[in-house]
Tab-separated table of C-alpha atoms in Angstrom:
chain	number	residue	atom	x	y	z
A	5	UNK	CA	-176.411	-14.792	-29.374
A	6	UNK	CA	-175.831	-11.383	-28.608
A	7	UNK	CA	-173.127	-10.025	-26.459
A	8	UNK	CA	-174.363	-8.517	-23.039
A	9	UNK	CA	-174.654	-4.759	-23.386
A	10	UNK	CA	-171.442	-2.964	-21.289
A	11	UNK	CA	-172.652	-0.914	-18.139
A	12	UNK	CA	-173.629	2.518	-18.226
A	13	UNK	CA	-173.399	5.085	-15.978
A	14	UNK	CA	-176.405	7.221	-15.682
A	15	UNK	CA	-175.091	10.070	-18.348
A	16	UNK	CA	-174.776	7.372	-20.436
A	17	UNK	CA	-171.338	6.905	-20.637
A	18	UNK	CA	-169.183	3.718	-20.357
A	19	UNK	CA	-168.076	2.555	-16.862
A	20	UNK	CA	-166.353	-0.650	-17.955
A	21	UNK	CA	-166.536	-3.233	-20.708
A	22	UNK	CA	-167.588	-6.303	-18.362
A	23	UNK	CA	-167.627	-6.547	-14.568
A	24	UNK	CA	-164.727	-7.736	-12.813
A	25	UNK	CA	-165.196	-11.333	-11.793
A	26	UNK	CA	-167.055	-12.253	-8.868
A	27	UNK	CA	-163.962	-13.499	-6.819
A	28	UNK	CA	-162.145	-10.585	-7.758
A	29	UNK	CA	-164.356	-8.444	-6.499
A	30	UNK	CA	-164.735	-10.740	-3.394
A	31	UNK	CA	-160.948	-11.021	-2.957
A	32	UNK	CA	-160.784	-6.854	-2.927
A	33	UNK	CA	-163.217	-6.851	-0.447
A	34	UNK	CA	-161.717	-8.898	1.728
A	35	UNK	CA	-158.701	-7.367	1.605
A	36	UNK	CA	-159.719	-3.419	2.146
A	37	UNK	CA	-162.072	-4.921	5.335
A	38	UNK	CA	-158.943	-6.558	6.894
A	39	UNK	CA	-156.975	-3.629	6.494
A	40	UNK	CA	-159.817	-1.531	8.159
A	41	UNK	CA	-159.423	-3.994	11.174
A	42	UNK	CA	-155.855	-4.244	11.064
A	43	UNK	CA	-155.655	-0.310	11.222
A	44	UNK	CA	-158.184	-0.155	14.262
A	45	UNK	CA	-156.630	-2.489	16.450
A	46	UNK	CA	-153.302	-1.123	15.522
A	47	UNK	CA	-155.002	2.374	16.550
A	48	UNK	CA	-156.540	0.825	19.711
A	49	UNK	CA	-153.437	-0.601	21.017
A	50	UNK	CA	-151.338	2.451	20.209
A	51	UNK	CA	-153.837	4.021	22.345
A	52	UNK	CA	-153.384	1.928	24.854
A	53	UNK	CA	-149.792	2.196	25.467
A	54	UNK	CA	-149.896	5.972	25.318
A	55	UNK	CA	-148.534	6.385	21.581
A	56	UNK	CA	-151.565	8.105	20.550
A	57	UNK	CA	-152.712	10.585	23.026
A	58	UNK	CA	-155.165	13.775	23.327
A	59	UNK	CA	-153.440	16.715	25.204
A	60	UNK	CA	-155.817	19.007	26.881
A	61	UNK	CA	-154.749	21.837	24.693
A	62	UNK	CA	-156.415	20.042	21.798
A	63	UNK	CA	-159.734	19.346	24.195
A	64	UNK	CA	-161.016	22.617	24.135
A	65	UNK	CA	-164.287	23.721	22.430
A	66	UNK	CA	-162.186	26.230	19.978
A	67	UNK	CA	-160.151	23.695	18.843
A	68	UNK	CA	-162.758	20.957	18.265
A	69	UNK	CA	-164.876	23.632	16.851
A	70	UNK	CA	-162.223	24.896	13.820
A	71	UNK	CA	-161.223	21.494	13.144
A	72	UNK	CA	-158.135	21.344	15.144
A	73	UNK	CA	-158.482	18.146	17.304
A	74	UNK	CA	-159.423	16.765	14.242
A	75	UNK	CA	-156.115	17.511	12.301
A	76	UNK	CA	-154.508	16.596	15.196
A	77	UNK	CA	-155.893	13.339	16.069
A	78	UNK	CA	-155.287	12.501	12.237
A	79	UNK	CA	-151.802	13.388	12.521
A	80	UNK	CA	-151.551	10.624	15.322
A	81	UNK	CA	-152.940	8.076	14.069
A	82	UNK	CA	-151.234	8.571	10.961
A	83	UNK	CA	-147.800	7.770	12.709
A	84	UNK	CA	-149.213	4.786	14.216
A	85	UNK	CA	-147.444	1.507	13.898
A	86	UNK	CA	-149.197	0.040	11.505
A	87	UNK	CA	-149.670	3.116	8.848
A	88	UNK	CA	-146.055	3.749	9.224
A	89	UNK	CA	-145.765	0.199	8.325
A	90	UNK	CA	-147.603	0.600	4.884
A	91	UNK	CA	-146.129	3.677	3.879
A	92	UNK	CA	-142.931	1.791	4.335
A	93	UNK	CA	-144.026	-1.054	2.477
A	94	UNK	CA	-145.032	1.425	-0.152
A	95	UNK	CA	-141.587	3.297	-0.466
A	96	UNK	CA	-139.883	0.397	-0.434
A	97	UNK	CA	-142.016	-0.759	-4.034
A	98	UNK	CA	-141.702	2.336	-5.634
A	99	UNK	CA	-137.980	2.230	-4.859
A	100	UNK	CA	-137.349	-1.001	-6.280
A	101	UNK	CA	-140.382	-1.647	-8.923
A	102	UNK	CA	-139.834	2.067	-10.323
A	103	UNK	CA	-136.867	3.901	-8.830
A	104	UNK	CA	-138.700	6.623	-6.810
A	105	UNK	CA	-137.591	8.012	-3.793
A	106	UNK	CA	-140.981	9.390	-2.750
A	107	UNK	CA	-141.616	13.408	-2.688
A	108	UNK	CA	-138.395	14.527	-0.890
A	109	UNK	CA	-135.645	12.640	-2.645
A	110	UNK	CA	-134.420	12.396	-6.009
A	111	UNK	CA	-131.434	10.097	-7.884
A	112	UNK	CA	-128.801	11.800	-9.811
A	113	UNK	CA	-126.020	10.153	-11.529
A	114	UNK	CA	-126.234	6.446	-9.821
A	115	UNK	CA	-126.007	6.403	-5.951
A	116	UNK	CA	-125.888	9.756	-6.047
A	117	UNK	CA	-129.316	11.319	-3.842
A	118	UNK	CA	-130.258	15.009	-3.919
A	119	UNK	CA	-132.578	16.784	-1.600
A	120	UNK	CA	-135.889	18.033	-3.677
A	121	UNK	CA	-135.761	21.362	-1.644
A	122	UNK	CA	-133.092	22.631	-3.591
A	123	UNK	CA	-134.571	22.235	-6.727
A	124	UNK	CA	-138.010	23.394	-5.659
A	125	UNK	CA	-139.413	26.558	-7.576
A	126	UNK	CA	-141.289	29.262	-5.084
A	127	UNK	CA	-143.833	31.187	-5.618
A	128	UNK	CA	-142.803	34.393	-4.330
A	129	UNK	CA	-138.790	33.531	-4.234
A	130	UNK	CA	-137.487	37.030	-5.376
A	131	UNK	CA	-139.607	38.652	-2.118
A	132	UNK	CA	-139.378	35.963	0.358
A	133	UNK	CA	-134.559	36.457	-0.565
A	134	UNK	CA	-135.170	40.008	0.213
A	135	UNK	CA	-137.066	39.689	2.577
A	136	UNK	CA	-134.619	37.787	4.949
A	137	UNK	CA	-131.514	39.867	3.672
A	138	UNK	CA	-133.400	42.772	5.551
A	139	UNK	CA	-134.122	40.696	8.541
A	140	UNK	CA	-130.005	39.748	8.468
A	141	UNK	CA	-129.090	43.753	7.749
A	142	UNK	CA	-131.649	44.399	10.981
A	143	UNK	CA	-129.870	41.578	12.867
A	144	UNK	CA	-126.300	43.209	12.055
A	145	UNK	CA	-127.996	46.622	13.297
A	146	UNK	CA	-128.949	45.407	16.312
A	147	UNK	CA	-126.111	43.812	17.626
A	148	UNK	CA	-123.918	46.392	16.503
A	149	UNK	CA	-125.656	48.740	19.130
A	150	UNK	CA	-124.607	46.138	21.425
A	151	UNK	CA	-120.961	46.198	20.201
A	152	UNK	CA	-121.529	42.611	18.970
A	153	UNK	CA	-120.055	41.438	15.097
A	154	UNK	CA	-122.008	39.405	12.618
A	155	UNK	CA	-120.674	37.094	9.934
A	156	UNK	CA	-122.713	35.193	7.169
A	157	UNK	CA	-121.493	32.014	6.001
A	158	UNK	CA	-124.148	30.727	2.754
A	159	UNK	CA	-123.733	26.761	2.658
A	160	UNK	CA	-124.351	26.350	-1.113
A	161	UNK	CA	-126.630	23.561	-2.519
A	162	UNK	CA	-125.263	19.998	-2.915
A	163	UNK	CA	-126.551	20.464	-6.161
A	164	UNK	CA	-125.069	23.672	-7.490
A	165	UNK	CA	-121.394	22.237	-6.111
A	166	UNK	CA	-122.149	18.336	-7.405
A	167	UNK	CA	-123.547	19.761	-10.311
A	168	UNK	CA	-121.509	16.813	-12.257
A	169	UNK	CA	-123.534	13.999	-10.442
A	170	UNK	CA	-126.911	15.609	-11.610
A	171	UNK	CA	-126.848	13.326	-14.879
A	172	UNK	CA	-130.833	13.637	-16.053
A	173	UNK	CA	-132.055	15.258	-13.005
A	174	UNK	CA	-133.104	19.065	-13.373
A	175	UNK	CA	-132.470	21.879	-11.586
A	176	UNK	CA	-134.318	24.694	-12.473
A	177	UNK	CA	-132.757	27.305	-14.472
A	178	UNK	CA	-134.302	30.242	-12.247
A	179	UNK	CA	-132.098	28.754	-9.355
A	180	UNK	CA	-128.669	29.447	-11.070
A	181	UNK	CA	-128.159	33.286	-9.402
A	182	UNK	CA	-129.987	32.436	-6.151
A	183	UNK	CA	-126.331	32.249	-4.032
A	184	UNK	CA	-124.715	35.145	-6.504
A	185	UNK	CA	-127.937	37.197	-5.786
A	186	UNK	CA	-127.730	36.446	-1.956
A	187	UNK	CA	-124.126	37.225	-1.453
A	188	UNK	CA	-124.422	40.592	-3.472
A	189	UNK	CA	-127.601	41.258	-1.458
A	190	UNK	CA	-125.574	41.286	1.370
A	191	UNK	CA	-122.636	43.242	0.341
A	192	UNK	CA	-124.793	45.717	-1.080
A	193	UNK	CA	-126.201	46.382	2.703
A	194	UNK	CA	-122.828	45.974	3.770
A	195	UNK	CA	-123.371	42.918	5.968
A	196	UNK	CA	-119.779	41.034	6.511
A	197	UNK	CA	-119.669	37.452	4.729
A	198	UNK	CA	-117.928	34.301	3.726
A	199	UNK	CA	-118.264	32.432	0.388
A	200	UNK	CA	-117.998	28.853	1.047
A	201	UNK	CA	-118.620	28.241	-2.843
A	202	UNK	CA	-115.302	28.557	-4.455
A	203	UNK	CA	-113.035	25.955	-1.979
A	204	UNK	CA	-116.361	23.670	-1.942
A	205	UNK	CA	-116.258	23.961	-5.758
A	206	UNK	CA	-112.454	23.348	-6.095
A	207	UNK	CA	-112.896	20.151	-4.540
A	208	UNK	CA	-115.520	18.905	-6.173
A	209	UNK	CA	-113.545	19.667	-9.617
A	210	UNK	CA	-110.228	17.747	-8.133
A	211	UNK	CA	-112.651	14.802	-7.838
A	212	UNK	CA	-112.707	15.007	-3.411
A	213	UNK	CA	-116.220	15.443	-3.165
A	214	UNK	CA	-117.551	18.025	-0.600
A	215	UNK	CA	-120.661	16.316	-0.358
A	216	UNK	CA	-121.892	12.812	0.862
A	217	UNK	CA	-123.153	10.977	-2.161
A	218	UNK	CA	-126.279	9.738	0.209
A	219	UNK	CA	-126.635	12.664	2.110
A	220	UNK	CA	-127.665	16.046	1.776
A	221	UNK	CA	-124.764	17.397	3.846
A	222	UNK	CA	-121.097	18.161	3.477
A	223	UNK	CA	-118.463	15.218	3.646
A	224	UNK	CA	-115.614	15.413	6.427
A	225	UNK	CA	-113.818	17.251	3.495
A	226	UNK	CA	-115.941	19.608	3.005
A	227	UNK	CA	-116.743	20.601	6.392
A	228	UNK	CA	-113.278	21.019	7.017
A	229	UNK	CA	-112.684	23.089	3.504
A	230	UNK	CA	-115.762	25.762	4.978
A	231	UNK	CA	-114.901	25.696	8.375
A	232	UNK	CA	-110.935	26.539	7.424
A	233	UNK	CA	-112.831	29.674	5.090
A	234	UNK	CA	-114.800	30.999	8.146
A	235	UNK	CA	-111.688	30.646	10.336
A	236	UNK	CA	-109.881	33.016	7.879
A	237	UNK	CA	-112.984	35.113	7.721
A	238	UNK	CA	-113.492	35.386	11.803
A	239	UNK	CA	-110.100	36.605	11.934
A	240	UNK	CA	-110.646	39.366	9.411
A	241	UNK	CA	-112.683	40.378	11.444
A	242	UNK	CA	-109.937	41.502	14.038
A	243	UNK	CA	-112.368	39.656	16.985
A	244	UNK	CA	-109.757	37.517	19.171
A	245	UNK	CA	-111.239	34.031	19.735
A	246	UNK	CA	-111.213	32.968	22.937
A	247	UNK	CA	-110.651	31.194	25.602
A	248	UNK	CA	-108.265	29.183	23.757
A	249	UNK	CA	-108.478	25.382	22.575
A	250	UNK	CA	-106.065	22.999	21.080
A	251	UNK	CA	-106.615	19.715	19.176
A	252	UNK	CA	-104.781	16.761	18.312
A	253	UNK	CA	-106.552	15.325	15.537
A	254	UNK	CA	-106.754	10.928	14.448
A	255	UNK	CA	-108.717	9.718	11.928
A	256	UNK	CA	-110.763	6.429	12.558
A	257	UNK	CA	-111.081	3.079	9.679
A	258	UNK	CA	-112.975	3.166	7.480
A	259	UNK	CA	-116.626	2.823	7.650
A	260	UNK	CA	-120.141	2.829	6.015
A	261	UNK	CA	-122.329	5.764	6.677
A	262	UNK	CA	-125.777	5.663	5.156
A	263	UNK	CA	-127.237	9.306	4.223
A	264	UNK	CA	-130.383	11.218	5.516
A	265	UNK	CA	-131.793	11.079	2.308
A	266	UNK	CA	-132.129	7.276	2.571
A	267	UNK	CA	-133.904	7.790	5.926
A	268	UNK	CA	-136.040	10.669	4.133
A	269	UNK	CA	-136.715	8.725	1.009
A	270	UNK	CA	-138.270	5.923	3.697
A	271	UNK	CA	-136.289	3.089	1.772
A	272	UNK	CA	-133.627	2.473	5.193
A	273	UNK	CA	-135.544	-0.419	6.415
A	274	UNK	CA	-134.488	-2.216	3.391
A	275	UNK	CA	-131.700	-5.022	3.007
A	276	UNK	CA	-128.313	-3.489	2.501
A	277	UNK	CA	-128.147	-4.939	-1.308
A	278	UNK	CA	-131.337	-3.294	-2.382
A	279	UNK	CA	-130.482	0.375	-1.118
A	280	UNK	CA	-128.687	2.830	-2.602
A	281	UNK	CA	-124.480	2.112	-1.538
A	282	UNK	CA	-123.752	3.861	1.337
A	283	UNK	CA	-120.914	6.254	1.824
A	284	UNK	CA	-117.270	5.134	2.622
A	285	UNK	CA	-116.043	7.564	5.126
A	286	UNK	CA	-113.629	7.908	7.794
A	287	UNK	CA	-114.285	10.180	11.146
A	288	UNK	CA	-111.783	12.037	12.280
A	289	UNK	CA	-111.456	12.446	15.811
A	290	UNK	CA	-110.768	15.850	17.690
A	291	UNK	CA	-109.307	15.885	21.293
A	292	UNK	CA	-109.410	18.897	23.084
A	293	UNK	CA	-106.263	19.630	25.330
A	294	UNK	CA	-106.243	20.868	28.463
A	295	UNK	CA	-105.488	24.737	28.823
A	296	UNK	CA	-103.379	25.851	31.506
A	297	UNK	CA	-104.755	28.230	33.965
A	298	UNK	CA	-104.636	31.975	32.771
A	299	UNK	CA	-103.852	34.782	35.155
A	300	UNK	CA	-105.955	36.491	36.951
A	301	UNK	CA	-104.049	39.903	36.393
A	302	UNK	CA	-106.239	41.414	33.526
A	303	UNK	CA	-109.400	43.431	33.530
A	304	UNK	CA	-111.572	40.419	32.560
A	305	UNK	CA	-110.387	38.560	35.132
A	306	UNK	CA	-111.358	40.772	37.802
A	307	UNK	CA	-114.788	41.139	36.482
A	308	UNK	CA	-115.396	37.617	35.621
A	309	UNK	CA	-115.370	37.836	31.963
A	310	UNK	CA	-111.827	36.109	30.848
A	311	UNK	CA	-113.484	32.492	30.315
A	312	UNK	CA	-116.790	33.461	28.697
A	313	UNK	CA	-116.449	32.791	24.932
A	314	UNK	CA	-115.895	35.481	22.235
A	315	UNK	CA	-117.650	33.578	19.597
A	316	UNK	CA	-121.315	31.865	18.858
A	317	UNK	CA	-121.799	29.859	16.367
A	318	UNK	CA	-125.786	29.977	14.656
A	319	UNK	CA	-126.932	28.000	12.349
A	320	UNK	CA	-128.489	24.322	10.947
A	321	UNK	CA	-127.334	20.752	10.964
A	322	UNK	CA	-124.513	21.506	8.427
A	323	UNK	CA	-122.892	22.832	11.683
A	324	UNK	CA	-123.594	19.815	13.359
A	325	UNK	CA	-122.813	17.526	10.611
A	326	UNK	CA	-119.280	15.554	9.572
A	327	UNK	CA	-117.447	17.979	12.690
A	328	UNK	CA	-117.838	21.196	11.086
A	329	UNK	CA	-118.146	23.226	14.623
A	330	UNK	CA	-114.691	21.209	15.941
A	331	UNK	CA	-112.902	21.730	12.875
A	332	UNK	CA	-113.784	24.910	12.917
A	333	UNK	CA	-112.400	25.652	16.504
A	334	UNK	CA	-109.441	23.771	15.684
A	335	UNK	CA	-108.988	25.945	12.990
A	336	UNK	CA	-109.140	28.958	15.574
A	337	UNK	CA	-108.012	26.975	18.225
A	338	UNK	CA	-110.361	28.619	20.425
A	339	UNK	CA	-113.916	27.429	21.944
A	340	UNK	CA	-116.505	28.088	19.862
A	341	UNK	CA	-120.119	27.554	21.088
A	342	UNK	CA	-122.373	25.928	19.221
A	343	UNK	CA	-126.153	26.995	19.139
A	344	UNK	CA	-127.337	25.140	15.799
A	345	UNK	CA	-130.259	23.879	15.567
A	346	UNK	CA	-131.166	20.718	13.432
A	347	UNK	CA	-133.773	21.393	10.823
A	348	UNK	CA	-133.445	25.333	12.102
A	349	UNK	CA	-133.836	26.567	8.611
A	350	UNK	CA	-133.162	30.476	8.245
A	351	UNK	CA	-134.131	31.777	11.511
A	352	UNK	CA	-134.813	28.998	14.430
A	353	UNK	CA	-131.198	29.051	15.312
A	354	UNK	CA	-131.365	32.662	15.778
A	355	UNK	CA	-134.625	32.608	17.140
A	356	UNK	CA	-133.732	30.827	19.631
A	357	UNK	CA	-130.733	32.026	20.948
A	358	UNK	CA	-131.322	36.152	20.634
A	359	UNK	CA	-133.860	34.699	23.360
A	360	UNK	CA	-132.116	33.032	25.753
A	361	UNK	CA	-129.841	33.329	29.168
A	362	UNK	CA	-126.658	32.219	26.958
A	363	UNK	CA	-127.266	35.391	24.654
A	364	UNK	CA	-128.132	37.575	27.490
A	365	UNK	CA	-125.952	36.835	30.273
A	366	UNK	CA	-122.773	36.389	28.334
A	367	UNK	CA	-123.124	38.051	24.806
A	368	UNK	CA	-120.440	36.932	22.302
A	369	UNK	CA	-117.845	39.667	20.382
A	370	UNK	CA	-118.917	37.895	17.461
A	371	UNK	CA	-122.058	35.743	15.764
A	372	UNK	CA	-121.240	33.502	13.087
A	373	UNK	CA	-124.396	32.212	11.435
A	374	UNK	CA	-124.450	29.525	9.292
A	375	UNK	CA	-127.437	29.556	6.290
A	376	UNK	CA	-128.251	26.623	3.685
A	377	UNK	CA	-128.673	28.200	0.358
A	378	UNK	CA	-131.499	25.831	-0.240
A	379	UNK	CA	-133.402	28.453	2.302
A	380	UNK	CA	-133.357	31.552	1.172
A	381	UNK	CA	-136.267	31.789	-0.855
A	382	UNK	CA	-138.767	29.478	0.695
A	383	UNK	CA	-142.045	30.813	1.666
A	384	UNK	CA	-141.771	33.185	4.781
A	385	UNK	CA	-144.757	31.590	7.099
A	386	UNK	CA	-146.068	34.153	9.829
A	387	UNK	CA	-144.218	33.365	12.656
A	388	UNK	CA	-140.762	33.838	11.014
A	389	UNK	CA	-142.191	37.007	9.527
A	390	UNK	CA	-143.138	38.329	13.153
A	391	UNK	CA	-139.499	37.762	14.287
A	392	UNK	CA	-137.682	39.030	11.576
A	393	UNK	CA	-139.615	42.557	12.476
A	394	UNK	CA	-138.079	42.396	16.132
A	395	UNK	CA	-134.983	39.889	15.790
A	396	UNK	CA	-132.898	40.846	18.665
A	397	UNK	CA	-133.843	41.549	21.876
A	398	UNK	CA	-132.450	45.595	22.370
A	399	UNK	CA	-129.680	45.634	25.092
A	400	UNK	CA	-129.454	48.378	27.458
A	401	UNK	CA	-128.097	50.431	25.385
A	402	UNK	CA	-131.490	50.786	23.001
């Protein structure tokens, strides 16, 4: 008897040898109809408790018209309970059937978890670097018509400084003089600066890692290494930091910290022994004491001024992260305000506070702003473009 002739598809090539079996097919069926109900009652009753929601900005005839209530809506329902539960489900497999971390996240040397933003490649890179160190030069401009200082302090990657716990991961060769070609960008317009690189380095070397193994920040160590560097750099600067601040510094026990890039990686909602070992860190803590009361015999004290800080701080969450800002104004021993911003990037630190009351009602002597290497040469999207043409507001004095 001859064998059944396989199926063709109309161009006459083979679709498959045989069909699937019947309960196969049934079974697959089944399954993709109760996810379809599973996903609209989910949607319904995140609906229903005001998870999922319409604004009337997205109402409008323009919006549903160029597709934007659409994307929106998608976005929505795509952070609904019970996608977010199958994307999790999904991580979690990939992490344990085949090692992946998903797009953001890849493994090193064992336990060790880089950020794939540093390694990325981008299109216009070269452009995109020079174009920021011209929006920094036009920053330093404009304050210094305002008799306001500017120091630069490049955070290099995790990866360039753990460079050791890379093991088979790649990092692209045209990323190797991306924090050289910064920093002589910025001496070469004369912009002031602080290399972070060489003590972060050092450490790494002596075997007291800088970095967290499951995080894409700096360690307690290393935030204290940069934050001592930019202390020596602020006072070459010959800008007195004030009002004054004093510390006495404990450290806590010992405890577990699991990274950001286990969060990213969407593998955190696993048991302990299936993740990646979390850090072993201790936080130290920094009390402030108090200040006794200055005189009110000098020229800033009869016009107000003597409290208002001399210094802001700019920058990302590597200034919020493992007590970089209070080791750094323990290292002054001054206040030192704070205007980071996480996820801030290059400019929505600076963005933000060249805009605001803090900046305009009590301007610093000095700006300290903090930059991730991993930024520099990302694309420039529009609305960073449009503020690097007008950064700072012009004071009075033009």
């Amino acid at each position: 008897m001859n064998a059944p002739a396989p199926d063709r598809d109309p161009l006459g090539g083979y679709l498959y040898a045989e069909k699937p079996p019947r309960l196969a097919r049934q079974a697959a069926g089944a399954v993709f109809l109760a996810v379809l109900v599973l996903a609209a009652l989910s949607a319904l009753r995140d609906w229903g408790d005001g998870r999922i929601a319409v604004p009337p900005a997205q109402r409008t005839f323009e919006r549903f018209a160029d597709g934007g209530t659409a994307q929106y809506l998608a976005g929505q329902l795509a952070r609904g309970a019970f996608p977010t539960a199958l994307a999790d489900a999904e991580r979690g497999a990939g992490w344990l059937l085949t090692g992946s971390l998903g797009p953001r996240v890849r493994q090193g040397c064992p336990g060790w978890l880089f950020l794939v933003d540093e390694l990325a490649v981008h299109p216009h890179a070269r452009a995109d670097a020079a174009a920021r160190l011209d929006a920094v030069a036009r920053v330093r401009d404009r304050l210094s018509r305002q008799g306001i200082g500017l120091l630069v302090a490049v955070v290099p990657d995790k990866s360039r400084v753990e460079r050791a716990q890379l093991c088979d991961l790649y990092r692209p060769v045209s990323s190797a003089g991306r924090l050289d070609d910064w920093m002589a960008g910025l001496r070469q317009r004369q912009v002031p600066l602080v290399d972070l690189f060489p003590v972060l380095d050092q450490a790494a070397r002596a075997g007291q890692p800088p970095f967290l193994r499951t995080d894409t920040h700096w360690s307690e160590h290393g935030a204290r290494l940069a934050a001592e560097a930019v202390a020596q750099a602020v006072r070459r600067t010959g800008v007195a930091a004030a009002p004054p601040r004093h510390f006495t510094l404990s450290a806590g026990p010992e405890h577990e910290r699991e990274g950001d890039l286990v969060r990213l990686a969407g593998i955190d909602w696993l048991p302990a022994r299936w993740k990646p070992a979390p850090d072993r860190v201790r936080t130290t803590t920094l009390t402030a004491a108090a200040e006794p009361s200055a005189s009110a015999d000098s020229a800033d004290d009869l016009f107000g001024d003597a409290g208002n800080p001399t210094l802001a701080l700019l920058g990302t969450s590597f200034s919020r992260t493992s007590n970089f800002t209070p080791f750094l104004e323990n290292g002054l021993q001054a206040v030192v305000p704070s205007f980071a911003r996480d996820g801030g990037d290059f400019w929505g630190s600076a963005q933000q506070y060249f805009a605001s009351p803090s900046f305009r009602q009590t301007p610093p002597k000095l700006v300290i702003w903090e930059i991730p290497e991993r930024v520099l040469q990302m694309p420039v999207a529009p609305a960073e473009r449009a503020w690097m043409e007008d950064p700072v507001p012009r004071g009075p004095g033009g």
